[in-house]
Amino acid sequence: PIRKTPRIIFLFSDTGGGHRSASEAIIEALNLEFPGQVRADMIDLFRAYAPKPLDLAPDIYPPLSRVPDVWGLGYRVSDGKQRTRMLNDALWPYVRLSISRLVRENPADLLVSVHPLFNGPLGRRLANSKTPFYTVVTDMVSTHAAWFDRHAEKIVVATEAARQRGLKLGIEPNKLAVVGLPVADRFCRPVGERAALRAGLGWPQDGPAVLLVGGGEGMGPLRAVAEAINAAHLPATLVIIAGRNRKLKEQLERTEWNMPVRVYGFVREMPDFMRAADILVTKAGPGTICEAFIAELPIILYSRMPGQEDGNVSFVVDEGAGVWAPEPDSVVNALRRWLEHPQERLDAAATCRRLARPQAARQIARLLAQRVGLTSGDEHAHS
Ligand code: UDP
């Protein structure tokens, strides 16, 4: 009999935190490892299925995330086994029909949630159904209780700390897999030659290059950090990525700089930027941090989202891959230290290499493929 192509559906939402990029990275890896053998689709659960007003979540996230204290409070008061259960119970009457419609309209061999808020309702709806459901946790270290639902068949996490959190919340050990954060394939290819990369990007060849990134939306006090670096007359090139933040980009372009500076909006070539740079200054986003590990790029972290990104900071600092510099002045001091003592930043770069998990997306892809009946006996044939 002809077997039909198995279908895997990824449930994500554009509420920051790299849920979209994680799904895309896994789908890309599925296509690389199992070309033509699996159908993969993404559904923005909030936009497509959430009842009003929850469908507005993707619009509410950017302004909300600019008020970190409110965000941090919400995170803390909801983070716990009982609290998450209470929230899920309260939400259930509102989301029950939507979740049922989602499951009915999208027959799948495997549902993969890459968002913390969907796991409780999904688990409840799928508890007695034949459709298996996996969760891929897109936070790195601090992982909210809502990520872990006991109905998930497998929960993939990025770090041992996240696995411990799952165990503490009562998830069975065999359901938890420490694999790493899925990162797009173009970040995972071998490092090119720095001089050639720089020439291609039009950056100066001499002296170190500092890459300043404020996350995809250009959030956080990026401008204050840029101005502090500029005022310090550091002997380096400063490359600033404003991301999707147009206004910030315009402001930066109008600024008079006393060092070589390049200003960009949202760039596609982030892998090249990271490989061409010597130091990364950024907020504590999980995607950017894991990409920097792969690029062997030492990290100065200047801000974080309270709650979900706290652990990212301690992880980077405790492992020795970078430093925490929450004020523009402390960023300048950290930079000065690394520019004057290059060996220290080379040590941090070596730590990045040790922490890098460039295979994570492919490993996750194989886990999912295995569950829908594909075998990867000829793994090496594809890579
Ligand atoms: N990014 C990019 N181009 C840009 C700015 C950011 O490709 O101009 C990517 C970056 O490489 C990372 C993601 O956007 O993959 C940001 O994810 P992260 O988890 O670091 O932070 P978020 O903005 O999602 O909170």
mmCIF file of C-alpha atoms and ligand atoms in Angstrom:
data_model
loop_
_atom_site.group_PDB
_atom_site.id
_atom_site.type_symbol
_atom_site.label_atom_id
_atom_site.label_comp_id
_atom_site.label_asym_id
_atom_site.label_seq_id
_atom_site.Cartn_x
_atom_site.Cartn_y
_atom_site.Cartn_z
ATOM 1 C CA PRO A 1 0.000 0.000 0.000
ATOM 2 C CA ILE A 2 1.114 3.574 -0.672
ATOM 3 C CA ARG A 3 1.844 5.329 2.587
ATOM 4 C CA LYS A 4 0.617 8.882 2.761
ATOM 5 C CA THR A 5 3.118 11.599 3.565
ATOM 6 C CA PRO A 6 3.021 12.267 7.313
ATOM 7 C CA ARG A 7 1.992 15.734 8.378
ATOM 8 C CA ILE A 8 3.512 17.677 11.271
ATOM 9 C CA ILE A 9 1.914 20.913 12.412
ATOM 10 C CA PHE A 10 3.815 23.553 14.349
ATOM 11 C CA LEU A 11 1.790 25.785 16.630
ATOM 12 C CA PHE A 12 3.515 29.111 17.095
ATOM 13 C CA SER A 13 2.700 32.789 17.486
ATOM 14 C CA ASP A 14 4.520 35.987 16.693
ATOM 15 C CA THR A 15 4.761 37.083 20.307
ATOM 16 C CA GLY A 16 8.541 37.587 20.352
ATOM 17 C CA GLY A 17 10.822 35.001 21.866
ATOM 18 C CA GLY A 18 11.654 33.459 18.547
ATOM 19 C CA HIS A 19 8.682 31.054 18.286
ATOM 20 C CA ARG A 20 8.515 31.624 14.547
ATOM 21 C CA SER A 21 12.241 31.251 13.946
ATOM 22 C CA ALA A 22 12.343 28.058 16.023
ATOM 23 C CA SER A 23 9.537 26.486 13.952
ATOM 24 C CA GLU A 24 11.167 27.606 10.719
ATOM 25 C CA ALA A 25 14.522 26.183 11.747
ATOM 26 C CA ILE A 26 13.009 22.784 12.550
ATOM 27 C CA ILE A 27 11.007 22.694 9.302
ATOM 28 C CA GLU A 28 14.142 23.583 7.367
ATOM 29 C CA ALA A 29 15.994 20.758 9.120
ATOM 30 C CA LEU A 30 13.137 18.344 8.371
ATOM 31 C CA ASN A 31 13.418 19.228 4.688
ATOM 32 C CA LEU A 32 17.189 18.802 4.763
ATOM 33 C CA GLU A 33 17.116 15.477 6.589
ATOM 34 C CA PHE A 34 13.950 14.019 5.066
ATOM 35 C CA PRO A 35 13.466 15.770 1.728
ATOM 36 C CA GLY A 36 9.991 15.238 0.310
ATOM 37 C CA GLN A 37 9.078 12.744 3.012
ATOM 38 C CA VAL A 38 7.132 14.940 5.401
ATOM 39 C CA ARG A 39 4.602 17.776 5.234
ATOM 40 C CA ALA A 40 5.208 20.515 7.743
ATOM 41 C CA ASP A 41 2.917 23.487 8.351
ATOM 42 C CA MET A 42 2.901 26.366 10.772
ATOM 43 C CA ILE A 43 -0.209 27.823 12.388
ATOM 44 C CA ASP A 44 -0.209 31.103 14.286
ATOM 45 C CA LEU A 45 -2.551 29.859 16.963
ATOM 46 C CA PHE A 46 -3.354 33.262 18.401
ATOM 47 C CA ARG A 47 -4.113 34.889 15.057
ATOM 48 C CA ALA A 48 -5.922 31.986 13.444
ATOM 49 C CA TYR A 49 -7.780 30.388 16.317
ATOM 50 C CA ALA A 50 -7.783 32.354 19.553
ATOM 51 C CA PRO A 51 -11.152 33.868 20.479
ATOM 52 C CA LYS A 52 -11.310 37.625 20.932
ATOM 53 C CA PRO A 53 -9.465 39.326 22.573
ATOM 54 C CA LEU A 54 -6.745 36.700 22.757
ATOM 55 C CA ASP A 55 -6.219 36.948 18.986
ATOM 56 C CA LEU A 56 -4.664 40.342 19.655
ATOM 57 C CA ALA A 57 -1.745 38.821 21.563
ATOM 58 C CA PRO A 58 0.745 39.286 18.694
ATOM 59 C CA ASP A 59 -0.194 42.995 18.576
ATOM 60 C CA ILE A 60 -0.064 43.427 22.317
ATOM 61 C CA TYR A 61 3.308 41.772 22.765
ATOM 62 C CA PRO A 62 5.588 44.515 21.354
ATOM 63 C CA PRO A 63 4.176 47.396 23.476
ATOM 64 C CA LEU A 64 3.896 45.140 26.526
ATOM 65 C CA SER A 65 7.467 43.973 26.205
ATOM 66 C CA ARG A 66 8.568 47.604 26.331
ATOM 67 C CA VAL A 67 7.293 47.741 29.928
ATOM 68 C CA PRO A 68 9.594 45.072 31.360
ATOM 69 C CA ASP A 69 8.426 45.513 34.956
ATOM 70 C CA VAL A 70 4.837 44.717 34.067
ATOM 71 C CA TRP A 71 6.042 41.775 32.009
ATOM 72 C CA GLY A 72 8.212 40.518 34.850
ATOM 73 C CA LEU A 73 5.343 40.784 37.326
ATOM 74 C CA GLY A 74 3.005 38.839 35.057
ATOM 75 C CA TYR A 75 5.678 36.214 34.571
ATOM 76 C CA ARG A 76 6.315 35.782 38.282
ATOM 77 C CA VAL A 77 2.714 35.654 39.466
ATOM 78 C CA SER A 78 1.823 33.020 36.856
ATOM 79 C CA ASP A 79 4.955 30.872 37.125
ATOM 80 C CA GLY A 80 4.255 27.746 39.175
ATOM 81 C CA LYS A 81 2.537 24.411 38.842
ATOM 82 C CA GLN A 82 -0.622 25.393 40.733
ATOM 83 C CA ARG A 83 -0.729 28.887 39.282
ATOM 84 C CA THR A 84 -0.399 27.658 35.737
ATOM 85 C CA ARG A 85 -3.104 25.082 36.391
ATOM 86 C CA MET A 86 -5.396 27.788 37.761
ATOM 87 C CA LEU A 87 -4.776 29.967 34.732
ATOM 88 C CA ASN A 88 -5.429 27.077 32.371
ATOM 89 C CA ASP A 89 -8.655 26.247 34.221
ATOM 90 C CA ALA A 90 -9.753 29.852 33.970
ATOM 91 C CA LEU A 91 -8.913 30.009 30.259
ATOM 92 C CA TRP A 92 -10.425 26.673 29.296
ATOM 93 C CA PRO A 93 -14.044 27.827 28.833
ATOM 94 C CA TYR A 94 -12.803 30.552 26.475
ATOM 95 C CA VAL A 95 -10.388 28.501 24.410
ATOM 96 C CA ARG A 96 -12.095 25.077 24.452
ATOM 97 C CA LEU A 97 -14.033 25.572 21.213
ATOM 98 C CA SER A 98 -11.099 27.174 19.393
ATOM 99 C CA ILE A 99 -8.747 24.369 20.319
ATOM 100 C CA SER A 100 -11.278 21.794 19.202
ATOM 101 C CA ARG A 101 -11.747 23.601 15.905
ATOM 102 C CA LEU A 102 -7.982 23.727 15.426
ATOM 103 C CA VAL A 103 -7.628 20.002 15.997
ATOM 104 C CA ARG A 104 -10.620 19.173 13.775
ATOM 105 C CA GLU A 105 -9.587 21.392 10.864
ATOM 106 C CA ASN A 106 -5.947 20.352 10.863
ATOM 107 C CA PRO A 107 -5.572 16.601 10.954
ATOM 108 C CA ALA A 108 -1.963 15.861 11.773
ATOM 109 C CA ASP A 109 0.253 12.943 12.665
ATOM 110 C CA LEU A 110 2.037 15.110 15.201
ATOM 111 C CA LEU A 111 1.356 18.508 16.752
ATOM 112 C CA VAL A 112 4.367 20.462 17.927
ATOM 113 C CA SER A 113 3.862 23.405 20.246
ATOM 114 C CA VAL A 114 6.631 25.985 20.314
ATOM 115 C CA HIS A 115 4.719 28.397 22.550
ATOM 116 C CA PRO A 116 4.294 28.311 26.329
ATOM 117 C CA LEU A 117 0.636 29.303 26.425
ATOM 118 C CA PHE A 118 -0.740 26.499 24.266
ATOM 119 C CA ASN A 119 0.443 23.460 26.175
ATOM 120 C CA GLY A 120 -2.185 23.350 28.910
ATOM 121 C CA PRO A 121 -5.213 23.697 26.583
ATOM 122 C CA LEU A 122 -3.653 21.388 23.976
ATOM 123 C CA GLY A 123 -2.877 18.748 26.567
ATOM 124 C CA ARG A 124 -6.415 18.908 27.834
ATOM 125 C CA ARG A 125 -7.935 18.619 24.383
ATOM 126 C CA LEU A 126 -5.605 15.859 23.203
ATOM 127 C CA ALA A 127 -5.575 13.839 26.430
ATOM 128 C CA ASN A 128 -7.804 11.123 25.020
ATOM 129 C CA SER A 129 -7.066 11.555 21.333
ATOM 130 C CA LYS A 130 -4.738 9.645 19.051
ATOM 131 C CA THR A 131 -2.778 12.710 17.955
ATOM 132 C CA PRO A 132 0.515 12.924 19.817
ATOM 133 C CA PHE A 133 1.757 16.300 20.925
ATOM 134 C CA TYR A 134 5.329 17.434 21.489
ATOM 135 C CA THR A 135 6.591 20.704 22.935
ATOM 136 C CA VAL A 136 9.798 22.401 21.862
ATOM 137 C CA VAL A 137 10.752 24.956 24.507
ATOM 138 C CA THR A 138 12.091 28.123 22.866
ATOM 139 C CA ASP A 139 13.388 29.672 26.070
ATOM 140 C CA MET A 140 16.864 28.662 27.006
ATOM 141 C CA VAL A 141 17.339 28.411 30.753
ATOM 142 C CA SER A 142 14.481 29.985 32.747
ATOM 143 C CA THR A 143 11.435 28.078 31.615
ATOM 144 C CA HIS A 144 7.935 29.095 32.708
ATOM 145 C CA ALA A 145 5.794 26.353 34.236
ATOM 146 C CA ALA A 146 3.333 26.712 31.348
ATOM 147 C CA TRP A 147 5.875 25.090 29.007
ATOM 148 C CA PHE A 148 5.517 21.782 30.796
ATOM 149 C CA ASP A 149 2.265 19.886 30.421
ATOM 150 C CA ARG A 150 2.159 16.283 31.504
ATOM 151 C CA HIS A 151 0.101 15.327 28.444
ATOM 152 C CA ALA A 152 2.941 16.196 26.102
ATOM 153 C CA GLU A 153 4.606 13.037 24.907
ATOM 154 C CA LYS A 154 7.989 14.699 24.630
ATOM 155 C CA ILE A 155 9.319 18.064 25.763
ATOM 156 C CA VAL A 156 12.521 19.236 24.106
ATOM 157 C CA VAL A 157 14.608 21.740 26.059
ATOM 158 C CA ALA A 158 17.842 23.632 25.401
ATOM 159 C CA THR A 159 19.754 23.237 28.652
ATOM 160 C CA GLU A 160 20.136 20.976 31.657
ATOM 161 C CA ALA A 161 18.682 23.772 33.824
ATOM 162 C CA ALA A 162 15.494 23.663 31.767
ATOM 163 C CA ARG A 163 15.329 19.877 32.125
ATOM 164 C CA GLN A 164 15.661 20.216 35.893
ATOM 165 C CA ARG A 165 12.773 22.670 35.885
ATOM 166 C CA GLY A 166 10.637 20.127 34.022
ATOM 167 C CA LEU A 167 11.530 17.397 36.505
ATOM 168 C CA LYS A 168 10.672 19.693 39.391
ATOM 169 C CA LEU A 169 7.260 20.314 37.863
ATOM 170 C CA GLY A 170 6.620 16.596 37.812
ATOM 171 C CA ILE A 171 7.365 15.720 34.182
ATOM 172 C CA GLU A 172 8.562 12.135 33.782
ATOM 173 C CA PRO A 173 12.310 11.990 33.039
ATOM 174 C CA ASN A 174 11.886 9.978 29.822
ATOM 175 C CA LYS A 175 9.717 12.726 28.336
ATOM 176 C CA LEU A 176 12.418 15.382 28.650
ATOM 177 C CA ALA A 177 15.166 15.678 26.038
ATOM 178 C CA VAL A 178 18.022 18.193 26.258
ATOM 179 C CA VAL A 179 18.844 18.999 22.650
ATOM 180 C CA GLY A 180 19.429 22.738 22.294
ATOM 181 C CA LEU A 181 17.646 25.669 20.722
ATOM 182 C CA PRO A 182 16.824 25.118 17.045
ATOM 183 C CA VAL A 183 18.779 27.608 14.938
ATOM 184 C CA ALA A 184 18.487 28.239 11.171
ATOM 185 C CA ASP A 185 20.847 26.198 9.015
ATOM 186 C CA ARG A 186 22.681 29.211 7.612
ATOM 187 C CA PHE A 187 24.025 29.911 11.119
ATOM 188 C CA CYS A 188 25.324 26.370 11.376
ATOM 189 C CA ARG A 189 27.565 26.167 8.311
ATOM 190 C CA PRO A 190 31.349 26.326 8.667
ATOM 191 C CA VAL A 191 32.828 29.706 9.505
ATOM 192 C CA GLY A 192 34.188 31.608 6.473
ATOM 193 C CA GLU A 193 37.282 33.757 6.274
ATOM 194 C CA ARG A 194 36.898 36.893 8.348
ATOM 195 C CA ALA A 195 38.796 39.251 6.022
ATOM 196 C CA ALA A 196 36.708 38.175 3.042
ATOM 197 C CA LEU A 197 33.476 38.519 5.027
ATOM 198 C CA ARG A 198 34.452 42.020 6.126
ATOM 199 C CA ALA A 199 35.404 43.039 2.609
ATOM 200 C CA GLY A 200 32.027 41.801 1.397
ATOM 201 C CA LEU A 201 30.230 43.809 4.062
ATOM 202 C CA GLY A 202 32.318 46.930 3.487
ATOM 203 C CA TRP A 203 33.628 47.078 7.058
ATOM 204 C CA PRO A 204 37.145 48.283 7.891
ATOM 205 C CA GLN A 205 39.661 45.432 7.883
ATOM 206 C CA ASP A 206 41.814 46.734 10.713
ATOM 207 C CA GLY A 207 40.887 46.599 14.387
ATOM 208 C CA PRO A 208 38.121 44.685 16.143
ATOM 209 C CA ALA A 209 34.472 45.033 15.133
ATOM 210 C CA VAL A 210 31.766 45.329 17.793
ATOM 211 C CA LEU A 211 28.330 44.118 16.721
ATOM 212 C CA LEU A 212 25.458 45.809 18.592
ATOM 213 C CA VAL A 213 22.090 44.043 18.231
ATOM 214 C CA GLY A 214 18.879 44.833 20.087
ATOM 215 C CA GLY A 215 16.875 41.742 19.092
ATOM 216 C CA GLY A 216 14.608 41.426 16.088
ATOM 217 C CA GLU A 217 12.552 44.473 17.046
ATOM 218 C CA GLY A 218 15.520 46.646 17.984
ATOM 219 C CA MET A 219 14.211 46.759 21.536
ATOM 220 C CA GLY A 220 15.964 47.780 24.724
ATOM 221 C CA PRO A 221 18.200 50.777 25.403
ATOM 222 C CA LEU A 222 20.223 50.211 22.250
ATOM 223 C CA ARG A 223 20.651 53.875 21.423
ATOM 224 C CA ALA A 224 21.992 54.813 24.868
ATOM 225 C CA VAL A 225 24.490 51.974 24.623
ATOM 226 C CA ALA A 226 25.591 53.086 21.146
ATOM 227 C CA GLU A 227 26.071 56.656 22.325
ATOM 228 C CA ALA A 228 28.073 55.588 25.381
ATOM 229 C CA ILE A 229 30.390 53.495 23.202
ATOM 230 C CA ASN A 230 30.789 56.419 20.827
ATOM 231 C CA ALA A 231 31.595 58.848 23.649
ATOM 232 C CA ALA A 232 34.312 56.528 24.940
ATOM 233 C CA HIS A 233 36.380 56.760 21.721
ATOM 234 C CA LEU A 234 37.045 53.027 21.723
ATOM 235 C CA PRO A 235 39.480 51.726 19.101
ATOM 236 C CA ALA A 236 36.980 49.590 17.198
ATOM 237 C CA THR A 237 34.411 49.591 14.431
ATOM 238 C CA LEU A 238 30.830 49.730 15.715
ATOM 239 C CA VAL A 239 28.184 47.874 13.710
ATOM 240 C CA ILE A 240 24.647 48.653 14.884
ATOM 241 C CA ILE A 241 21.603 46.565 13.952
ATOM 242 C CA ALA A 242 18.377 48.431 14.625
ATOM 243 C CA GLY A 243 16.264 45.461 13.530
ATOM 244 C CA ARG A 244 12.700 46.341 12.530
ATOM 245 C CA ASN A 245 12.839 49.559 14.544
ATOM 246 C CA ARG A 246 12.744 52.181 11.719
ATOM 247 C CA LYS A 247 12.725 55.222 13.954
ATOM 248 C CA LEU A 248 15.797 54.021 15.808
ATOM 249 C CA LYS A 249 17.595 53.426 12.539
ATOM 250 C CA GLU A 250 16.852 56.971 11.363
ATOM 251 C CA GLN A 251 18.030 58.450 14.664
ATOM 252 C CA LEU A 252 21.247 56.474 14.468
ATOM 253 C CA GLU A 253 21.850 57.561 10.884
ATOM 254 C CA ARG A 254 21.562 61.212 11.897
ATOM 255 C CA THR A 255 24.034 60.832 14.771
ATOM 256 C CA GLU A 256 27.569 62.204 14.395
ATOM 257 C CA TRP A 257 29.976 59.429 15.222
ATOM 258 C CA ASN A 258 33.587 59.735 16.237
ATOM 259 C CA MET A 259 34.448 56.155 15.387
ATOM 260 C CA PRO A 260 33.828 54.037 12.283
ATOM 261 C CA VAL A 261 30.136 53.091 12.468
ATOM 262 C CA ARG A 262 27.799 51.074 10.222
ATOM 263 C CA VAL A 263 24.056 51.264 10.822
ATOM 264 C CA TYR A 264 21.640 48.636 9.485
ATOM 265 C CA GLY A 265 17.934 47.906 9.800
ATOM 266 C CA PHE A 266 16.761 44.296 9.848
ATOM 267 C CA VAL A 267 19.476 42.196 8.218
ATOM 268 C CA ARG A 268 19.144 38.763 6.652
ATOM 269 C CA GLU A 269 22.897 38.162 6.739
ATOM 270 C CA MET A 270 23.168 37.875 10.519
ATOM 271 C CA PRO A 271 25.368 34.752 10.264
ATOM 272 C CA ASP A 272 27.956 36.692 8.229
ATOM 273 C CA PHE A 273 27.700 39.674 10.556
ATOM 274 C CA MET A 274 28.389 37.465 13.555
ATOM 275 C CA ARG A 275 31.314 35.730 11.896
ATOM 276 C CA ALA A 276 32.854 39.001 10.749
ATOM 277 C CA ALA A 277 32.597 40.596 14.216
ATOM 278 C CA ASP A 278 34.826 40.135 17.274
ATOM 279 C CA ILE A 279 32.441 41.044 20.100
ATOM 280 C CA LEU A 280 28.643 40.962 20.364
ATOM 281 C CA VAL A 281 26.755 43.472 22.491
ATOM 282 C CA THR A 282 23.109 42.491 22.769
ATOM 283 C CA LYS A 283 20.048 41.870 24.903
ATOM 284 C CA ALA A 284 19.602 38.416 26.364
ATOM 285 C CA GLY A 285 17.426 36.890 23.618
ATOM 286 C CA PRO A 286 17.821 33.124 23.386
ATOM 287 C CA GLY A 287 18.108 32.991 19.593
ATOM 288 C CA THR A 288 20.828 35.605 19.356
ATOM 289 C CA ILE A 289 22.782 34.036 22.217
ATOM 290 C CA CYS A 290 22.738 30.530 20.709
ATOM 291 C CA GLU A 291 23.688 31.910 17.300
ATOM 292 C CA ALA A 292 26.604 33.751 18.899
ATOM 293 C CA PHE A 293 27.755 30.503 20.554
ATOM 294 C CA ILE A 294 27.869 28.876 17.137
ATOM 295 C CA ALA A 295 29.726 31.859 15.654
ATOM 296 C CA GLU A 296 32.201 31.717 18.562
ATOM 297 C CA LEU A 297 31.415 35.333 19.310
ATOM 298 C CA PRO A 298 31.931 36.487 22.932
ATOM 299 C CA ILE A 299 28.931 38.312 24.371
ATOM 300 C CA ILE A 300 28.250 41.430 26.417
ATOM 301 C CA LEU A 301 24.610 41.418 27.586
ATOM 302 C CA TYR A 302 23.094 44.819 28.358
ATOM 303 C CA SER A 303 19.440 43.992 29.021
ATOM 304 C CA ARG A 304 17.012 41.149 29.486
ATOM 305 C CA MET A 305 13.294 40.505 29.752
ATOM 306 C CA PRO A 306 12.635 39.922 33.465
ATOM 307 C CA GLY A 307 11.628 36.345 34.206
ATOM 308 C CA GLN A 308 12.089 34.464 30.984
ATOM 309 C CA GLU A 309 15.538 35.833 30.143
ATOM 310 C CA ASP A 310 17.029 35.958 33.676
ATOM 311 C CA GLY A 311 18.528 32.506 33.307
ATOM 312 C CA ASN A 312 20.100 33.355 29.945
ATOM 313 C CA VAL A 313 22.202 36.004 31.651
ATOM 314 C CA SER A 314 23.420 33.755 34.466
ATOM 315 C CA PHE A 315 24.103 30.950 31.973
ATOM 316 C CA VAL A 316 26.287 33.132 29.735
ATOM 317 C CA VAL A 317 28.106 34.655 32.705
ATOM 318 C CA ASP A 318 28.545 31.464 34.781
ATOM 319 C CA GLU A 319 29.804 29.461 31.823
ATOM 320 C CA GLY A 320 32.241 32.234 30.908
ATOM 321 C CA ALA A 321 30.915 33.061 27.445
ATOM 322 C CA GLY A 322 30.315 36.687 28.276
ATOM 323 C CA VAL A 323 29.541 39.397 30.790
ATOM 324 C CA TRP A 324 26.477 41.143 32.162
ATOM 325 C CA ALA A 325 26.643 44.927 31.762
ATOM 326 C CA PRO A 326 23.235 46.411 32.553
ATOM 327 C CA GLU A 327 24.267 50.089 32.213
ATOM 328 C CA PRO A 328 25.724 51.822 29.154
ATOM 329 C CA ASP A 329 28.791 52.659 31.257
ATOM 330 C CA SER A 330 29.309 49.045 32.234
ATOM 331 C CA VAL A 331 29.074 48.042 28.567
ATOM 332 C CA VAL A 332 31.838 50.517 27.815
ATOM 333 C CA ASN A 333 33.961 49.155 30.668
ATOM 334 C CA ALA A 334 33.455 45.555 29.531
ATOM 335 C CA LEU A 335 34.335 46.498 25.955
ATOM 336 C CA ARG A 336 37.420 48.397 27.021
ATOM 337 C CA ARG A 337 38.561 45.403 29.081
ATOM 338 C CA TRP A 338 38.138 43.003 26.138
ATOM 339 C CA LEU A 339 39.808 45.390 23.701
ATOM 340 C CA GLU A 340 42.803 45.823 26.019
ATOM 341 C CA HIS A 341 43.003 42.140 26.971
ATOM 342 C CA PRO A 342 42.197 40.229 23.800
ATOM 343 C CA GLN A 343 43.096 36.899 25.425
ATOM 344 C CA GLU A 344 40.099 37.239 27.752
ATOM 345 C CA ARG A 345 37.713 37.589 24.871
ATOM 346 C CA LEU A 346 39.389 34.720 23.035
ATOM 347 C CA ASP A 347 38.828 32.559 26.119
ATOM 348 C CA ALA A 348 35.164 33.554 26.079
ATOM 349 C CA ALA A 349 35.036 32.712 22.369
ATOM 350 C CA ALA A 350 36.416 29.245 23.137
ATOM 351 C CA THR A 351 33.670 28.805 25.730
ATOM 352 C CA CYS A 352 31.091 29.764 23.095
ATOM 353 C CA ARG A 353 32.443 27.002 20.868
ATOM 354 C CA ARG A 354 31.976 24.513 23.726
ATOM 355 C CA LEU A 355 28.384 25.624 24.374
ATOM 356 C CA ALA A 356 27.333 25.700 20.708
ATOM 357 C CA ARG A 357 24.723 23.183 19.565
ATOM 358 C CA PRO A 358 24.625 23.641 15.807
ATOM 359 C CA GLN A 359 22.979 20.236 15.354
ATOM 360 C CA ALA A 360 19.952 21.014 17.540
ATOM 361 C CA ALA A 361 17.461 21.705 14.734
ATOM 362 C CA ARG A 362 18.424 18.522 12.893
ATOM 363 C CA GLN A 363 18.292 16.454 16.067
ATOM 364 C CA ILE A 364 14.826 17.773 16.844
ATOM 365 C CA ALA A 365 13.786 17.102 13.245
ATOM 366 C CA ARG A 366 14.897 13.485 13.613
ATOM 367 C CA LEU A 367 12.960 13.096 16.873
ATOM 368 C CA LEU A 368 9.784 14.355 15.204
ATOM 369 C CA ALA A 369 10.337 12.329 12.046
ATOM 370 C CA GLN A 370 10.844 9.186 14.056
ATOM 371 C CA ARG A 371 7.538 9.756 15.824
ATOM 372 C CA VAL A 372 5.647 9.930 12.512
ATOM 373 C CA GLY A 373 7.298 6.757 11.287
ATOM 374 C CA LEU A 374 10.211 8.027 9.209
ATOM 375 C CA THR A 375 13.523 6.334 9.849
ATOM 376 C CA SER A 376 16.808 8.129 9.543
ATOM 377 C CA GLY A 377 18.920 5.044 8.918
ATOM 378 C CA ASP A 378 20.749 6.913 6.190
ATOM 379 C CA GLU A 379 21.326 10.073 8.227
ATOM 380 C CA HIS A 380 24.731 10.668 6.721
ATOM 381 C CA ALA A 381 23.485 10.467 3.173
ATOM 382 C CA HIS A 382 21.677 13.773 3.691
ATOM 383 C CA SER A 383 24.253 15.784 5.551
HETATM 384 N N1 UDP B 1 17.754 38.958 13.685
HETATM 385 C C1 UDP B 1 18.008 39.027 12.330
HETATM 386 N N2 UDP B 1 18.234 40.252 11.765
HETATM 387 C C2 UDP B 1 18.201 41.402 12.488
HETATM 388 C C3 UDP B 1 17.962 41.329 13.869
HETATM 389 C C4 UDP B 1 17.738 40.086 14.452
HETATM 390 O O1 UDP B 1 18.042 38.020 11.625
HETATM 391 O O2 UDP B 1 18.396 42.470 11.912
HETATM 392 C C5 UDP B 1 17.473 37.645 14.278
HETATM 393 C C6 UDP B 1 18.545 37.123 15.203
HETATM 394 O O3 UDP B 1 19.596 36.554 14.461
HETATM 395 C C7 UDP B 1 17.740 36.126 16.033
HETATM 396 C C8 UDP B 1 16.361 36.773 16.133
HETATM 397 O O4 UDP B 1 16.322 37.744 15.088
HETATM 398 O O5 UDP B 1 17.612 34.905 15.325
HETATM 399 C C9 UDP B 1 16.096 37.418 17.485
HETATM 400 O O6 UDP B 1 15.763 36.400 18.405
HETATM 401 P P1 UDP B 1 16.084 36.491 19.946
HETATM 402 O O7 UDP B 1 15.570 35.219 20.531
HETATM 403 O O8 UDP B 1 17.502 36.789 20.192
HETATM 404 O O9 UDP B 1 15.290 37.753 20.483
HETATM 405 P P2 UDP B 1 13.770 38.249 20.298
HETATM 406 O O10 UDP B 1 13.881 39.488 19.466
HETATM 407 O O11 UDP B 1 12.996 37.157 19.621
HETATM 408 O O12 UDP B 1 13.294 38.512 21.697
#
